[in-house]
Structure formats: structure tokens, C-alpha cells
Coordinates of C-alpha atoms (C1' of nucleotides) in Angstrom, one line a residue:
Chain A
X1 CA 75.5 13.4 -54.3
X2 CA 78.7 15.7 -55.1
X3 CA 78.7 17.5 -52.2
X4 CA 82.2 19.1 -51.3
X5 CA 83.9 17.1 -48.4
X6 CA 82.1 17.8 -44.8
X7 CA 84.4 19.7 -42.4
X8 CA 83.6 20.8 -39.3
X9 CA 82.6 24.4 -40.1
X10 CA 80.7 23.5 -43.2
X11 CA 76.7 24.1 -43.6
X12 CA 76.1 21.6 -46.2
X13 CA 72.6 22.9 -46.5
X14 CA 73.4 26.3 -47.1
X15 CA 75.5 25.0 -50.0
X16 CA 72.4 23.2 -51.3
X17 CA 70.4 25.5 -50.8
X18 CA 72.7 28.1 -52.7
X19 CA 73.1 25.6 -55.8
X20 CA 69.1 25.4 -56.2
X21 CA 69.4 29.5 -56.7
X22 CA 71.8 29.1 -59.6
X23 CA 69.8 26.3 -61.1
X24 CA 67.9 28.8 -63.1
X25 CA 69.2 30.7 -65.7
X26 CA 69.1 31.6 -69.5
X27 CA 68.4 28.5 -70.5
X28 CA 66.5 27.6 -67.5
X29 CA 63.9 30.5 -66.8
X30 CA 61.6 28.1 -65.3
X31 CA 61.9 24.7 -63.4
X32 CA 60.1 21.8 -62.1
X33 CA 60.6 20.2 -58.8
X34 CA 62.3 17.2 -60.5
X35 CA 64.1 19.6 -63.3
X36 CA 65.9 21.3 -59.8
X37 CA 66.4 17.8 -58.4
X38 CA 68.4 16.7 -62.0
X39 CA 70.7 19.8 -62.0
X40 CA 71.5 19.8 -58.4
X41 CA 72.2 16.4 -57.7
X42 CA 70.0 16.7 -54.8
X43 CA 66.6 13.6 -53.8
X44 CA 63.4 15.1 -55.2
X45 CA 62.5 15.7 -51.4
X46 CA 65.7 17.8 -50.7
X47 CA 65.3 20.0 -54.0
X48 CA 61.6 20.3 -52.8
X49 CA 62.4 21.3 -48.8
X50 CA 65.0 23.8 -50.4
X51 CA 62.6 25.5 -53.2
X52 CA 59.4 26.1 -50.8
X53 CA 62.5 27.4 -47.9
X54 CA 63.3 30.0 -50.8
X55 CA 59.4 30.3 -51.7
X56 CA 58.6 31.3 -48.0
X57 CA 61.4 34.0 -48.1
X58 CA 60.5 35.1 -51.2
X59 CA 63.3 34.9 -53.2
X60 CA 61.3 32.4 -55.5
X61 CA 57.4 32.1 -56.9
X62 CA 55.7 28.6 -57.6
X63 CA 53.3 29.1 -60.3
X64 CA 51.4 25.3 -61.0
X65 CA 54.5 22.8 -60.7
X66 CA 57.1 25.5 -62.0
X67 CA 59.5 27.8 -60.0
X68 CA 61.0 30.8 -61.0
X69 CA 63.1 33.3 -59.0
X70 CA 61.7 36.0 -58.3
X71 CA 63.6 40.2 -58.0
X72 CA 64.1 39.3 -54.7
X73 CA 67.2 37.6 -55.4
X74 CA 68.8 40.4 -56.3
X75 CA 69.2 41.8 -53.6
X76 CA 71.4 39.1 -52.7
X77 CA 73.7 40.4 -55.4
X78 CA 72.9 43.9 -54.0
X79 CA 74.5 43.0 -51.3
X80 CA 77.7 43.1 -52.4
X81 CA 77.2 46.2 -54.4
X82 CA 76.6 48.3 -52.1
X83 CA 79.3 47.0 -50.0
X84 CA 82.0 48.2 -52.2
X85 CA 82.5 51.8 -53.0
X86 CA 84.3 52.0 -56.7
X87 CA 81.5 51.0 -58.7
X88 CA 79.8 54.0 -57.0
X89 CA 82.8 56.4 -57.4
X90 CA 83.1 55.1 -61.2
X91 CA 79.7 55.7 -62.0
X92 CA 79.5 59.2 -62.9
X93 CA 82.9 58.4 -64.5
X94 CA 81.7 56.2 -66.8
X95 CA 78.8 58.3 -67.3
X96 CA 80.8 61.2 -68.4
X97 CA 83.4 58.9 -70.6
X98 CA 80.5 57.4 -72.4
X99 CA 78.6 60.6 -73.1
X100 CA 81.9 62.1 -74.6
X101 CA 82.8 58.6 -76.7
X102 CA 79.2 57.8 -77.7
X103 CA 80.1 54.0 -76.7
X104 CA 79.8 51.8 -73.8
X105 CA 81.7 51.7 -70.8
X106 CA 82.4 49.1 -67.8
X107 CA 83.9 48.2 -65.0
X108 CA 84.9 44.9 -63.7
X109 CA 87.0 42.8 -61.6
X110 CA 88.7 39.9 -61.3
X111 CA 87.0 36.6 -59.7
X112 CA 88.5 33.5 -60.0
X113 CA 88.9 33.1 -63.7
X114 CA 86.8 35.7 -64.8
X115 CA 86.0 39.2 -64.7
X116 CA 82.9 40.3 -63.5
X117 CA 80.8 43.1 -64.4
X118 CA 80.9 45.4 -61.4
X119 CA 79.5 48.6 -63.4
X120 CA 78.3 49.5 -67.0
X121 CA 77.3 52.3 -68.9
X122 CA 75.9 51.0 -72.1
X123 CA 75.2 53.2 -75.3
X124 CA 74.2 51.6 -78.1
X125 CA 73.9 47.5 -78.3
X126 CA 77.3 45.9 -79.9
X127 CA 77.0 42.2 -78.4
X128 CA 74.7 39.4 -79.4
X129 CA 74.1 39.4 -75.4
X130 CA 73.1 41.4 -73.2
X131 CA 75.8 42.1 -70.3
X132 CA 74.3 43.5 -66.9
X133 CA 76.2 43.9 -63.5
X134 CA 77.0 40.8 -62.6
X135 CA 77.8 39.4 -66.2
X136 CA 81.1 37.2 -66.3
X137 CA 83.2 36.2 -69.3
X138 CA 86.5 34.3 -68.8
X139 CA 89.5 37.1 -68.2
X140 CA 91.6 35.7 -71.2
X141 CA 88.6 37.2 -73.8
X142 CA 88.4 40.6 -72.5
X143 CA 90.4 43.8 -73.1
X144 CA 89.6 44.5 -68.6
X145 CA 90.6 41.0 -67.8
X146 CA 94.0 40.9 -69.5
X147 CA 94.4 44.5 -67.8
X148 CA 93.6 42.2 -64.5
X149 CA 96.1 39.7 -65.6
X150 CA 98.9 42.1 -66.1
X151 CA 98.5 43.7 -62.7
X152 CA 98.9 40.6 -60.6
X153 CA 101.8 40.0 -59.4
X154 CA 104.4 37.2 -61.2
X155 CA 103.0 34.8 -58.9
X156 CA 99.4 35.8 -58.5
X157 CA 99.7 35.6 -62.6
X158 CA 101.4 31.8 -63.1
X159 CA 98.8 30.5 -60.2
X160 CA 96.0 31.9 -62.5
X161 CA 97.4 30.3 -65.8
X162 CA 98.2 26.6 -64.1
X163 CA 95.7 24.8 -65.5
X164 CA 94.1 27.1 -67.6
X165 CA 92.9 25.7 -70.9
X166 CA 91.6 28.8 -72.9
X167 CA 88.9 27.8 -75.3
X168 CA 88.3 30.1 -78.5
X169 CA 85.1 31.8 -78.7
X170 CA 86.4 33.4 -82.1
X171 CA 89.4 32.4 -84.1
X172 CA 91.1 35.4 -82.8
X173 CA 91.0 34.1 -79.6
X174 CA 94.5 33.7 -77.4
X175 CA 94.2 29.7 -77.1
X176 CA 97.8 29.5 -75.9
X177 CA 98.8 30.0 -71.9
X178 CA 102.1 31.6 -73.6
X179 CA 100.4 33.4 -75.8
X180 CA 98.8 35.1 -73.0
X181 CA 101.7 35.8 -71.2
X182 CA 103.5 37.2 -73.6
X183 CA 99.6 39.6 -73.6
X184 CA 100.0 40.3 -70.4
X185 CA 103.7 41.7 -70.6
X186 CA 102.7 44.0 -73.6
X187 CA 99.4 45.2 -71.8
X188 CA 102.6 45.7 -68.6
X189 CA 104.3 47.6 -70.8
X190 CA 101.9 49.7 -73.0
X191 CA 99.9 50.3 -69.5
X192 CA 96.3 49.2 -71.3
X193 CA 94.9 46.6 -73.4
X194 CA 93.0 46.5 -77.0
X195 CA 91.1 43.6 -77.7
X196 CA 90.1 43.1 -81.4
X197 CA 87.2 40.5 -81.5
X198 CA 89.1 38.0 -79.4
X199 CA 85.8 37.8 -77.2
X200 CA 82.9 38.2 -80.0
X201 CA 83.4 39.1 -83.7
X202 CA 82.8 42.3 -84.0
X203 CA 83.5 43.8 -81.0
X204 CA 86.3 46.1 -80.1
X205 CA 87.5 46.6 -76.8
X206 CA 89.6 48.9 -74.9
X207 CA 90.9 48.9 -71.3
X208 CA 92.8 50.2 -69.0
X209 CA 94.0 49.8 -64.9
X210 CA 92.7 51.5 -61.9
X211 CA 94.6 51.3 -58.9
X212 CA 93.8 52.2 -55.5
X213 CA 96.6 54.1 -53.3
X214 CA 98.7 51.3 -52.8
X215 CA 99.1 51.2 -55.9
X216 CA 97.6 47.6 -56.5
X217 CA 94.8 46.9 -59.8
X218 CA 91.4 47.0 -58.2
X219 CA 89.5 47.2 -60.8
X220 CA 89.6 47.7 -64.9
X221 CA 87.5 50.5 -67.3
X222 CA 86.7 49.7 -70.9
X223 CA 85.2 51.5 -73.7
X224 CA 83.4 48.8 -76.4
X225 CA 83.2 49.8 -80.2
X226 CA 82.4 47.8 -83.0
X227 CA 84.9 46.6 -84.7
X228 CA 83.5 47.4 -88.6
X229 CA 83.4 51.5 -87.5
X230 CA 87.5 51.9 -87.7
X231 CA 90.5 49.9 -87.7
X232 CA 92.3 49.0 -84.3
X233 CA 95.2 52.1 -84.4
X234 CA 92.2 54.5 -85.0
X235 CA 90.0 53.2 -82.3
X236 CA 93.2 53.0 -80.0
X237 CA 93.9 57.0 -81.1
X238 CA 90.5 58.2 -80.4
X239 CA 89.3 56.3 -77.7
X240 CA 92.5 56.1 -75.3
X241 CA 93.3 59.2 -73.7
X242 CA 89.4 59.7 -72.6
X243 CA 90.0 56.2 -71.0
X244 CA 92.7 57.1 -69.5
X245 CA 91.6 60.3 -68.5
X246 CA 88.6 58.8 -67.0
X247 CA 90.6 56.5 -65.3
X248 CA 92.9 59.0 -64.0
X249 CA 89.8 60.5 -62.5
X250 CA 88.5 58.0 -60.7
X251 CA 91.8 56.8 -59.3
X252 CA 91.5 60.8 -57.7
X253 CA 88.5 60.3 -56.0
X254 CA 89.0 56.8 -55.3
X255 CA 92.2 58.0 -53.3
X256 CA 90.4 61.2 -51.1
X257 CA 87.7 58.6 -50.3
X258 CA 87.7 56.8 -46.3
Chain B
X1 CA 66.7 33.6 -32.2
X2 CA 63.8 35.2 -34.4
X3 CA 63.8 32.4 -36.6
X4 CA 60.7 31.5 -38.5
X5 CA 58.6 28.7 -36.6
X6 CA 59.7 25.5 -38.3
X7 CA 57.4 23.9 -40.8
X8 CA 58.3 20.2 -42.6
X9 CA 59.4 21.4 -45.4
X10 CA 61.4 24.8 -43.8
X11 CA 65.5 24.6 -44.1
X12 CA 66.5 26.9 -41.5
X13 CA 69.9 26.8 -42.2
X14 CA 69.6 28.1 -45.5
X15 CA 67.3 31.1 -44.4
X16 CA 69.9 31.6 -42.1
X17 CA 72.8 31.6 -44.5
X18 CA 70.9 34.2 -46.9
X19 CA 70.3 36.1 -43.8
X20 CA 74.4 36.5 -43.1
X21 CA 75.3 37.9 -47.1
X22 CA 72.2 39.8 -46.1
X23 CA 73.5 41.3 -43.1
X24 CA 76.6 43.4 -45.8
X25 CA 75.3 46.3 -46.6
X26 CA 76.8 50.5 -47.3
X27 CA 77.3 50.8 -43.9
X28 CA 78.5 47.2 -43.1
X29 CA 81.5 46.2 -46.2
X30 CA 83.3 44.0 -43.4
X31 CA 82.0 43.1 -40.6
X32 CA 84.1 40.9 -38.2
X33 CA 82.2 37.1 -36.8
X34 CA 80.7 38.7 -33.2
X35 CA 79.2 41.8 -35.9
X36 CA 77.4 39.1 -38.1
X37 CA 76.5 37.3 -35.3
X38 CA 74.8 40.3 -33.3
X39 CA 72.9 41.6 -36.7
X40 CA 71.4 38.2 -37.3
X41 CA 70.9 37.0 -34.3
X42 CA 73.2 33.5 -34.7
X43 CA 75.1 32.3 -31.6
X44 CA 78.9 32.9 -32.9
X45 CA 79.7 29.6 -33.4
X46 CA 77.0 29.6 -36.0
X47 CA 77.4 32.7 -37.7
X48 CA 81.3 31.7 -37.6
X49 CA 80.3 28.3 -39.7
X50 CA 78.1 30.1 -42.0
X51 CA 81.0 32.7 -43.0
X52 CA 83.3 29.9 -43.1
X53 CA 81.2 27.8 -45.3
X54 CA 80.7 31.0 -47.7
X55 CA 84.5 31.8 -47.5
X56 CA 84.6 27.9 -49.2
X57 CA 82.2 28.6 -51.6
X58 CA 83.9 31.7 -52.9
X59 CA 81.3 33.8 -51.6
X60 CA 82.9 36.0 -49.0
X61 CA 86.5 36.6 -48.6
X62 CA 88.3 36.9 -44.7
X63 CA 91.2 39.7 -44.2
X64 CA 92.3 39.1 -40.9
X65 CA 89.7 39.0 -38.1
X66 CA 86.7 40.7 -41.2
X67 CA 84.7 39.4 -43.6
X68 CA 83.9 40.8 -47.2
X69 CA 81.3 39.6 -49.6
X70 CA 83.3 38.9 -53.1
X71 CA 81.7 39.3 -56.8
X72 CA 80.6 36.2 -57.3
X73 CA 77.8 37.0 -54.9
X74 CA 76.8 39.1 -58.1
X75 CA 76.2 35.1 -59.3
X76 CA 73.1 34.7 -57.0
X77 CA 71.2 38.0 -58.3
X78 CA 72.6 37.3 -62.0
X79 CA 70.5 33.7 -61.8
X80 CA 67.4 35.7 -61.6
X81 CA 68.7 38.1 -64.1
X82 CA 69.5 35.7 -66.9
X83 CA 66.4 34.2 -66.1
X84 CA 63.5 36.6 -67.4
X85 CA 63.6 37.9 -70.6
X86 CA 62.2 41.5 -70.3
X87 CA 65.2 43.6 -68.9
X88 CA 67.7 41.7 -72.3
X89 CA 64.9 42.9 -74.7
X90 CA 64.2 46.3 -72.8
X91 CA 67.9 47.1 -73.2
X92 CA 68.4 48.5 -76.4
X93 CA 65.2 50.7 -76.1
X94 CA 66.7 51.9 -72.7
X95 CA 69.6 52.8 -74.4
X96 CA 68.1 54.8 -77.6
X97 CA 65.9 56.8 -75.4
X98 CA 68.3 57.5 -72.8
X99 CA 70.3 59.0 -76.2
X100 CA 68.0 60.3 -77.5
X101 CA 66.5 62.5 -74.6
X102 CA 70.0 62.7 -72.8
X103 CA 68.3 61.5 -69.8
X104 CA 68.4 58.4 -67.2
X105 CA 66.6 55.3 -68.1
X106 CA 65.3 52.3 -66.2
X107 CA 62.9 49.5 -65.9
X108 CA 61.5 48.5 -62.5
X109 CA 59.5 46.1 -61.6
X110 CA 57.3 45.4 -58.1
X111 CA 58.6 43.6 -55.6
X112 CA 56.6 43.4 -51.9
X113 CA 56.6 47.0 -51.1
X114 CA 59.4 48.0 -53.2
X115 CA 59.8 48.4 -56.9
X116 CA 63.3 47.0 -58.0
X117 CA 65.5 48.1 -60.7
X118 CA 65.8 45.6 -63.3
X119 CA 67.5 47.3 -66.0
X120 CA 69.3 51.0 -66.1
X121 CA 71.0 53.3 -68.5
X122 CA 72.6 56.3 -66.5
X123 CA 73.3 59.4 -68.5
X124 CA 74.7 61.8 -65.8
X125 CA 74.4 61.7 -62.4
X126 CA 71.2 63.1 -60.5
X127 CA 70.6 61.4 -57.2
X128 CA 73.4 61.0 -54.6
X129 CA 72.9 57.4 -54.3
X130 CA 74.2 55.6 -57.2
X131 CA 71.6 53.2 -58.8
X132 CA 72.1 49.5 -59.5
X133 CA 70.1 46.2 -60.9
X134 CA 68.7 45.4 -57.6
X135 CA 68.0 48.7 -55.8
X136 CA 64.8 49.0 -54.4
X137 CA 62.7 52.5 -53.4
X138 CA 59.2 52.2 -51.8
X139 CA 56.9 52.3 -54.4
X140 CA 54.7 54.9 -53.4
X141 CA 57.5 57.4 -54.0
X142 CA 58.5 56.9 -57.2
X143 CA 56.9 57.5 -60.6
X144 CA 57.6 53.9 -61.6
X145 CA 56.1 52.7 -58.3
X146 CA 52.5 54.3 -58.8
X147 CA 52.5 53.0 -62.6
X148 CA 53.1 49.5 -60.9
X149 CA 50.5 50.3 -58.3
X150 CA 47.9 51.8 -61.3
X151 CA 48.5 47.9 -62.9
X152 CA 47.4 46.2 -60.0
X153 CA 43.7 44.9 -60.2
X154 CA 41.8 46.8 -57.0
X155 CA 42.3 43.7 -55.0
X156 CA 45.7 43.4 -55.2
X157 CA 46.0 47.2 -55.1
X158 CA 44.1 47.1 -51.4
X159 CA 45.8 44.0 -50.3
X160 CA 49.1 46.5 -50.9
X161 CA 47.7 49.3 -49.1
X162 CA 46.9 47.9 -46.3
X163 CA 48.9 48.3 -43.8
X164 CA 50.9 50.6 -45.6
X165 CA 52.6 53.4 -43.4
X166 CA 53.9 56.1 -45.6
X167 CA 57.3 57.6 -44.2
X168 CA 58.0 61.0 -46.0
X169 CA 61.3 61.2 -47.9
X170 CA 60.4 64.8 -48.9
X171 CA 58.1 67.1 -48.3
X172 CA 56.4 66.4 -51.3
X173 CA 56.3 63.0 -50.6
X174 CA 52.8 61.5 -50.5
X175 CA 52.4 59.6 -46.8
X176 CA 48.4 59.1 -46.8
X177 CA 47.2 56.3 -47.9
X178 CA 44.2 58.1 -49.3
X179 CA 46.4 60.5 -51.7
X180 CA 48.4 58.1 -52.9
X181 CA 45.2 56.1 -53.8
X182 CA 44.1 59.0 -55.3
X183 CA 47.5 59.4 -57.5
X184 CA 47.3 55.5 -58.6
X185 CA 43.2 56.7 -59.9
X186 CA 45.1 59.8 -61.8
X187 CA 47.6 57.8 -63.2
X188 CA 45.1 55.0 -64.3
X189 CA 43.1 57.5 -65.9
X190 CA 46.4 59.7 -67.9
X191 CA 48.2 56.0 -68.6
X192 CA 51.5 57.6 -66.7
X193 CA 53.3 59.0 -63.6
X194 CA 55.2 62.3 -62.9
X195 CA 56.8 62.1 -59.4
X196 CA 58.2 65.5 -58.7
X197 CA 60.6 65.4 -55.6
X198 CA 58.6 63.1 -53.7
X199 CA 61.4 60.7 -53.2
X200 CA 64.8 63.2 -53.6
X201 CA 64.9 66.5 -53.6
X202 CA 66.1 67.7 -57.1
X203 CA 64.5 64.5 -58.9
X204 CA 61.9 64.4 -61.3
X205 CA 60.6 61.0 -63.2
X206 CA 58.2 60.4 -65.8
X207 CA 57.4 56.5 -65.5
X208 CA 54.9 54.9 -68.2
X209 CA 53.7 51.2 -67.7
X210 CA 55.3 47.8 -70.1
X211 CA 52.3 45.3 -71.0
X212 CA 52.8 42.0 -71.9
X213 CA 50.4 40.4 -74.5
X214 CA 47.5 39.5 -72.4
X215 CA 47.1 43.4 -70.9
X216 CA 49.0 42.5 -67.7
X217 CA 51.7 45.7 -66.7
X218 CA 54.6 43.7 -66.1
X219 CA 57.1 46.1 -65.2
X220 CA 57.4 49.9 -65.4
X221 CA 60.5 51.9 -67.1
X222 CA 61.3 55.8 -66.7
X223 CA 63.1 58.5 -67.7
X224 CA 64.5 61.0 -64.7
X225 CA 65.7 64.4 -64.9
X226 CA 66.6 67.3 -62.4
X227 CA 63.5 69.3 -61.2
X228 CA 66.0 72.6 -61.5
X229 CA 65.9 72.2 -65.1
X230 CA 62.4 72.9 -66.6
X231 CA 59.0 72.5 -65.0
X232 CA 56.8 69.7 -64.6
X233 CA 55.0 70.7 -68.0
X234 CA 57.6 71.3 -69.7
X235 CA 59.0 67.9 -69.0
X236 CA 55.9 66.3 -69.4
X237 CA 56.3 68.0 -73.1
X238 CA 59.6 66.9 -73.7
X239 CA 59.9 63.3 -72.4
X240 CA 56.9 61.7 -72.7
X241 CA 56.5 61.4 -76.2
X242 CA 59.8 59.4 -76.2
X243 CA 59.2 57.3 -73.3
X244 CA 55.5 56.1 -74.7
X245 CA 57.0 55.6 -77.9
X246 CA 60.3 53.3 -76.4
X247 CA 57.4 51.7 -74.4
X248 CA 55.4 50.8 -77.3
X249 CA 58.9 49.3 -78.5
X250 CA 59.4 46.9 -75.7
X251 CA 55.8 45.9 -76.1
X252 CA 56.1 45.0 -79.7
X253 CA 59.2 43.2 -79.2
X254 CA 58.0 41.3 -76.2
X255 CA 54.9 40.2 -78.0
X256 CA 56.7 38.5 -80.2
X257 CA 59.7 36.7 -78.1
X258 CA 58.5 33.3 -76.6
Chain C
dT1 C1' 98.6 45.1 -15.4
dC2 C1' 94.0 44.1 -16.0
dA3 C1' 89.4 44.1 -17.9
dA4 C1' 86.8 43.6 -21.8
dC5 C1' 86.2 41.8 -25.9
dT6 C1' 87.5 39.0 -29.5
dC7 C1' 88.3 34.4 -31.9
dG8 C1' 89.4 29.2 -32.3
dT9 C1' 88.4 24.8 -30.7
dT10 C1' 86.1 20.9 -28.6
dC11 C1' 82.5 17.6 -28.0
dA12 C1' 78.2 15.9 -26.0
dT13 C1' 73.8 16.7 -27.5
dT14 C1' 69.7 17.0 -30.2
dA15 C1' 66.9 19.2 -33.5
dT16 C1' 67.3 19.3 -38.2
dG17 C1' 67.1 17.6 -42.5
dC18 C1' 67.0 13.4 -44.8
dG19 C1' 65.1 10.0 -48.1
dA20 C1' 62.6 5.7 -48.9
dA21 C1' 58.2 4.4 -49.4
dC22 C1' 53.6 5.1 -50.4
dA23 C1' 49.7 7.4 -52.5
dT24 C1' 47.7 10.3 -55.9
dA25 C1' 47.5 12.9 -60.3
dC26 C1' 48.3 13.5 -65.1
dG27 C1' 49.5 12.8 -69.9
dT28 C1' 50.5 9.5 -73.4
dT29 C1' 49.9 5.4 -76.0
dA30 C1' 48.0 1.2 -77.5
Chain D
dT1 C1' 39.5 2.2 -71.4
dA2 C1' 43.5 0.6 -69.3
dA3 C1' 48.3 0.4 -68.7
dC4 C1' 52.4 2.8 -68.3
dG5 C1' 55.6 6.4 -67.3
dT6 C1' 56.5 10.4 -65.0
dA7 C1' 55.3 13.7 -62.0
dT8 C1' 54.2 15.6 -57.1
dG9 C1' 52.7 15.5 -52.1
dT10 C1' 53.2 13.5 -47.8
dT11 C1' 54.9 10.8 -43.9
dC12 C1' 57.9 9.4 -40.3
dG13 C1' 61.8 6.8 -38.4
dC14 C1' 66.3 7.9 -38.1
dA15 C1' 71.1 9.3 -38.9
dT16 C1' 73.8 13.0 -38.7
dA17 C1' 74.4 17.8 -39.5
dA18 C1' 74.4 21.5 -36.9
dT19 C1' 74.3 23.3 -32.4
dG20 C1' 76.2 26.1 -28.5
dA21 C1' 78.3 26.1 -23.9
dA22 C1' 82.6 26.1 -22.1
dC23 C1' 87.4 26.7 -22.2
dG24 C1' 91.6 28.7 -23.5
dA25 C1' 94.3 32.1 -26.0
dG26 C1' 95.0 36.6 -28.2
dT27 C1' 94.4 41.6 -28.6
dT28 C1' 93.4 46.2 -27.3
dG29 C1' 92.9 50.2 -24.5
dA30 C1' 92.8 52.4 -20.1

DNA sequence: TCAACTCGTTCATTATGCGAACATACGTTA
DNA sequence: TAACGTATGTTCGCATAATGAACGAGTTGA
């Protein structure tokens, strides 16, 4: 079984039981004991101690010989949420820049490789998916992750591209590391970034940094558009300053908050 | 420890893992190894392996001597939400009715005690706790909560009474079980809820109840609005034309998805 | 300087979690 | 109808994963 290396201070069956959690998904709404067993790597027995552990706390329902997760779960995710304070701060932000552009607005941040949904104000639907807090796309796609990008430091930045083998999900897509570096010094420069259906045809995207006193990236806004509505220097004229405006705004509060 | 007594197929470890990301919270965003270990009862050695184990798994992040949960926490609550359907198809419905009454939007569903958000479309800002995915009210105060209650068959609907200790938010808020029972016959009987100020001062919420194809309620969505602006008749006028109709919407479209 | 509190580490111990094996159930096919 | 393949539930001996007491070191505030 592909379990990471033991070291002293690791709970292998916390791990496990972790892994059987994010054995469901899109694609997998619904799974047998044996189905859980298969994507885990973990003995039938194992899969079945960890599923009825997570029954009995509620965070999954059994119905006949199929498990689903159940709301509970998310407050495992709500955890975190209400940890941090920006998404909170941005809200009525977001809110506001939304109402005035009449299109969606996010927040995200940077984990690992991609950037994660922290907070969203969606207008009208652009995407083929549906994104939700917690959404992830890889940071190379996204108008808000090559904001991310560009506010690492030089070495933060080259750490993150070692290895990284974009793979197009358009034909727009940046499918070169040093394609994406030279992205990253424009977005440095111009102080935002404007994605043109790099991620998904027909989405537009703009975003821009929000730093915390320190100065330092915490977090990136966007405003999403379809791309048919107007061309890229339009979309870039109308929709920036609000951005950045909204941006600027939250950046204020952020900085008078503990 | 207040651990659960063990059973064969219990894996205490991993109820005691979900317990430490459970112990972050809005008034615990770090929390050094002796804090996690007093709120969850671990010896420190324990609680010091769990955080380390999540620190490996890119769970929780350690500055100096304190702990943080990271996004990918958001990973855990995403699993669920990928997983059901409803909330992606509910969407776009949120979204046109939240536009088109230039109101708050969101779907709940029940969860224990609690009815949990499971999709949201924020318009401006009401409350003065920002909404997520994943937060949870008591159901009793909230108009999506005694839709969800008016759906239960009157088994299930006592089995959730009982034992039920109603703690006022308001002084509107209903905290006998007898009115409340009373509000979940009125609601049965006018197919929708109108909380006014029972759970926040300065909130009001029209909440009308999402069937699937067999007659089951399956979840609840709302619009909310501030109590200063009109009266409860007057927003009864106004908003619940929309909302039945962006109801009726969800239910056609989940009738025909798989 | 000292008390109080914190964290890191060690290691003997044992309770936890394991999984092989067996039995039973169900659906499919010949 | 019977055989087969695949599923789940259960048991229990056992290996080891996880435990926590104890010790030492570091930090902070009075």
C-alpha cells in the first residue's frame, strides 16, 4: 500500500482515514466498500473500519452498500474559513465590485500549484463548471494565479516552476515554463494580469494583487467576463480600475484590522 | 479523554485527527501544540503527532511555536461538494434571482440540528457574520430551517424536536418547542417560511422548499433582505413570486439530471 | 534570578488497527 | 438449477502503530 514513509510523529491512520474523504467526488458521488478499498489502496477491512469511523461521526451516510458524504464534511473545510479573516473582509468588496461590473468576482490563493477558491461572488454562469469555495485550477490557467506567481519572490517563483509541466486545457494555454516567466514579469510590471481563454474558451479573466501591510501578495481578486462580449483592451478599460479600486479597498481594511 | 467507547470497527485516531482541524475556528486561527491539546483533550504528545502528521499532508502550516490550517483543508469539504449535484444545478437559478430581486440567495440543506449552506449568491451585505458553503444556523431560526423542518415526515419531525432546547438569538426568536411546531404546521399549510428577526436583528428571509422527483424536500433555498426596508407583507409581495418561480426551476432541472 | 509554561525527544509499553480467512449473499450466465 | 464471480460481514491472533511519562532545554514575565 503507498503509504508515505512512517516517521516517528506520523498517524498513518489519520492519513487513511483522510484519503477515504477525498475518494468521492464528481465522478464519484457514491461508493461501495470495495470501490473505496480500489481508490485508496487500502484491504477491504481498512476501507470498511475507516468508512463506518466517518459514519459514526457523521461526516458520511451508508445507504444499502453505498456511502456518500454527507454536509457534515464541510465543516471540515469551514474550518479553515473561518480561521482566516480576508475572505470575510473581501466579501462585501466583492459584493459591491460585482454589483457595479455585472460579472463575477473571486478571491483566491495560492496552495501548492494551484489557486484556491477562497471567496466568490458569482453573477451570471460563464464556465462549463461550477466553481464554489474551495474550487482549485492549476495557477498557470488563471488570471489570480499568475497575479500569485508574480508576487513571489525570485526564488519562491523558480521553486514553483522546477518541475512544472503545464498541460494545455485550451490552445491558448502557456505550455512553456519560460513562457510563463516571461507572464509573470509582465503581470510584475503592469501590476495585474488578463487572461484571454488560456483556462476555458470563452472565458475572460482579470486579476489583480492584494497585499497585506508588509507588503507581501496574500491573496488575488478577479472579475470573469465572457470572452465573445468585447475584445481584451476593452474588457481591460472597463473592468480594471473597479478592480483595482476594489482592491485598493480591501487592502484598507485589511490593514486597520488586528 | 472523552473518546467514544471503542467498537471493532471504530479508528480512533482518525476521530481524533478530524477533531484537531476541528478544534480552528474565528476565535482560534493559530493555536500553539498545549492550545490543541487542552481543546481536544489529547495528551501533547498526541496532539503534537497529529499536527505534525497534518503539517505533512499539507493540511496545516507551523510559524514558529503556532499552527494554521492551509486551503487545502477547503479539499476535504470540496469532496462533499463535488459530490452531489443539487448546489452545481441550483447555481445559475441562485444567481438570476439574486439579479433579478437584488437580494441574497442561498440553498441550505439539514444537517443534525443545523441547516448548512450549500450554495450562496451574496448581493450586499446584511448580517455581520459573513456567510460561507458550510455555515451552519440552528434550524429553528431560520426561514430555510422551518421549510426543512415542514419536509420532514412527523416522525422524523418529532424525533428532531425532542430534546430540542431553543436558545433565543432574538427576541423574536421562537424557543418553545410548541411554537415552533406550530410555525412548521403554518408553513406546511402556505408551502413557505418568512423568519423575521428571529435569528439577527435587521434580517428578514423568505425560504421556499426544492423537491426532488419522488416529493421528497431535499434542500431549501432563500432570499434575505433587511427588515428596515419594507414590511413583512410587502416582502412577502415582492420576493416570493421570484423565489417560487427559481424554485420551480431547480426542480425542473433536477428532474431531469441523473 | 526564578517560577511557570512551553516544546522536543526518547523509549518501554500496550492498545489499536490490521488483514487473512471464513461464511454468507447476490447477480449473472450457461 | 447450479456454478461462478464478486460483493459484504465478521472474527481473532498478532504485529506494530500510537501512546504518554519522564527528562531536558528554551522562553517569558515578574
Amino acid at each position: 500500500m503507498a503509504d508515505q514513509p512512517r516517521e516517528d510523529h506520523y498517524v498513518q491512520s489519520l492519513a487513511r482515514g483522510l484519503s477515504v474523504i477525498t475518494a468521492f467526488g464528481p465522478t464519484t458521488p457514491e461508493l461501495s466498500l470495495s470501490d473505496v478499498a480500489r481508490s485508496t489502496g487500502l484491504t477491504r477491512a481498512a476501507a470498511r473500519r475507516f468508512l463506518l469511523t466517518l459514519v459514526d461521526l457523521g461526516y458520511v451516510r451508508q445507504e444499502g452498500k453505498l456511502f456518500r458524504l454527507t454536509p457534515r464534511v464541510l465543516a471540515l473545510g469551514y474550518a479553515f474559513l473561518s480561521s482566516v479573516s480576508l475572505p470575510g473582509i473581501a466579501g462585501p468588496h466583492l459584493e459591491r465590485l460585482a454589483g457595479e461590473v455585472h460579472e463575477s468576482s473571486s478571491m483566491s490563493v495560492l496552495d501548492g500549484r494551484d489557486v484556491v477558491y477562497v471567496a466568490r461572488v458569482p453573477t451570471s454562469r460563464i464556465m462549463t463548471v461550477s466553481i464554489n469555495v474551495g474550487t482549485r485550477f492549476p495557477a498557470y490557467a488563471t488570471s489570480m494565479g499568475q497575479v500569485l506567481l508574480a508576487g513571489l519572490d525570485d526564488d519562491a517563483l523558480e521553486e514553483h516552476l522546477a518541475g512544472l509541466d503545464p498541460v494545455p486545457t485550451t490552445e491558448h494555454t502557456l505550455t512553456s515554463v519560460e513562457a510563463l516567466r516571461s507572464r509573470v514579469r509582465q503581470v510584475r510590471s503592469q501590476g495585474f494580469a488578463l487572461v484571454d481563454q488560456e483556462l476555458e474558451y470563452g472565458l475572460r479573466s482579470l486579476a489583480a494583487p492584494v497585499h497585506n501591510r508588509a507588503g507581501t501578495v496574500v491573496a488575488a481578486v478577479n472579475v470573469s467576463t465572457q470572452a465573445s462580449r468585447v475584445g481584451p483592451e476593452e474588457t481591460r478599460r472597463a473592468l480594471l480600475p473597479p478592480l483595482l479600486k476594489a482592491v485598493a479597498e480591501i487592502e484598507n481594511d485589511l490593514s486597520r484590522s488586528p
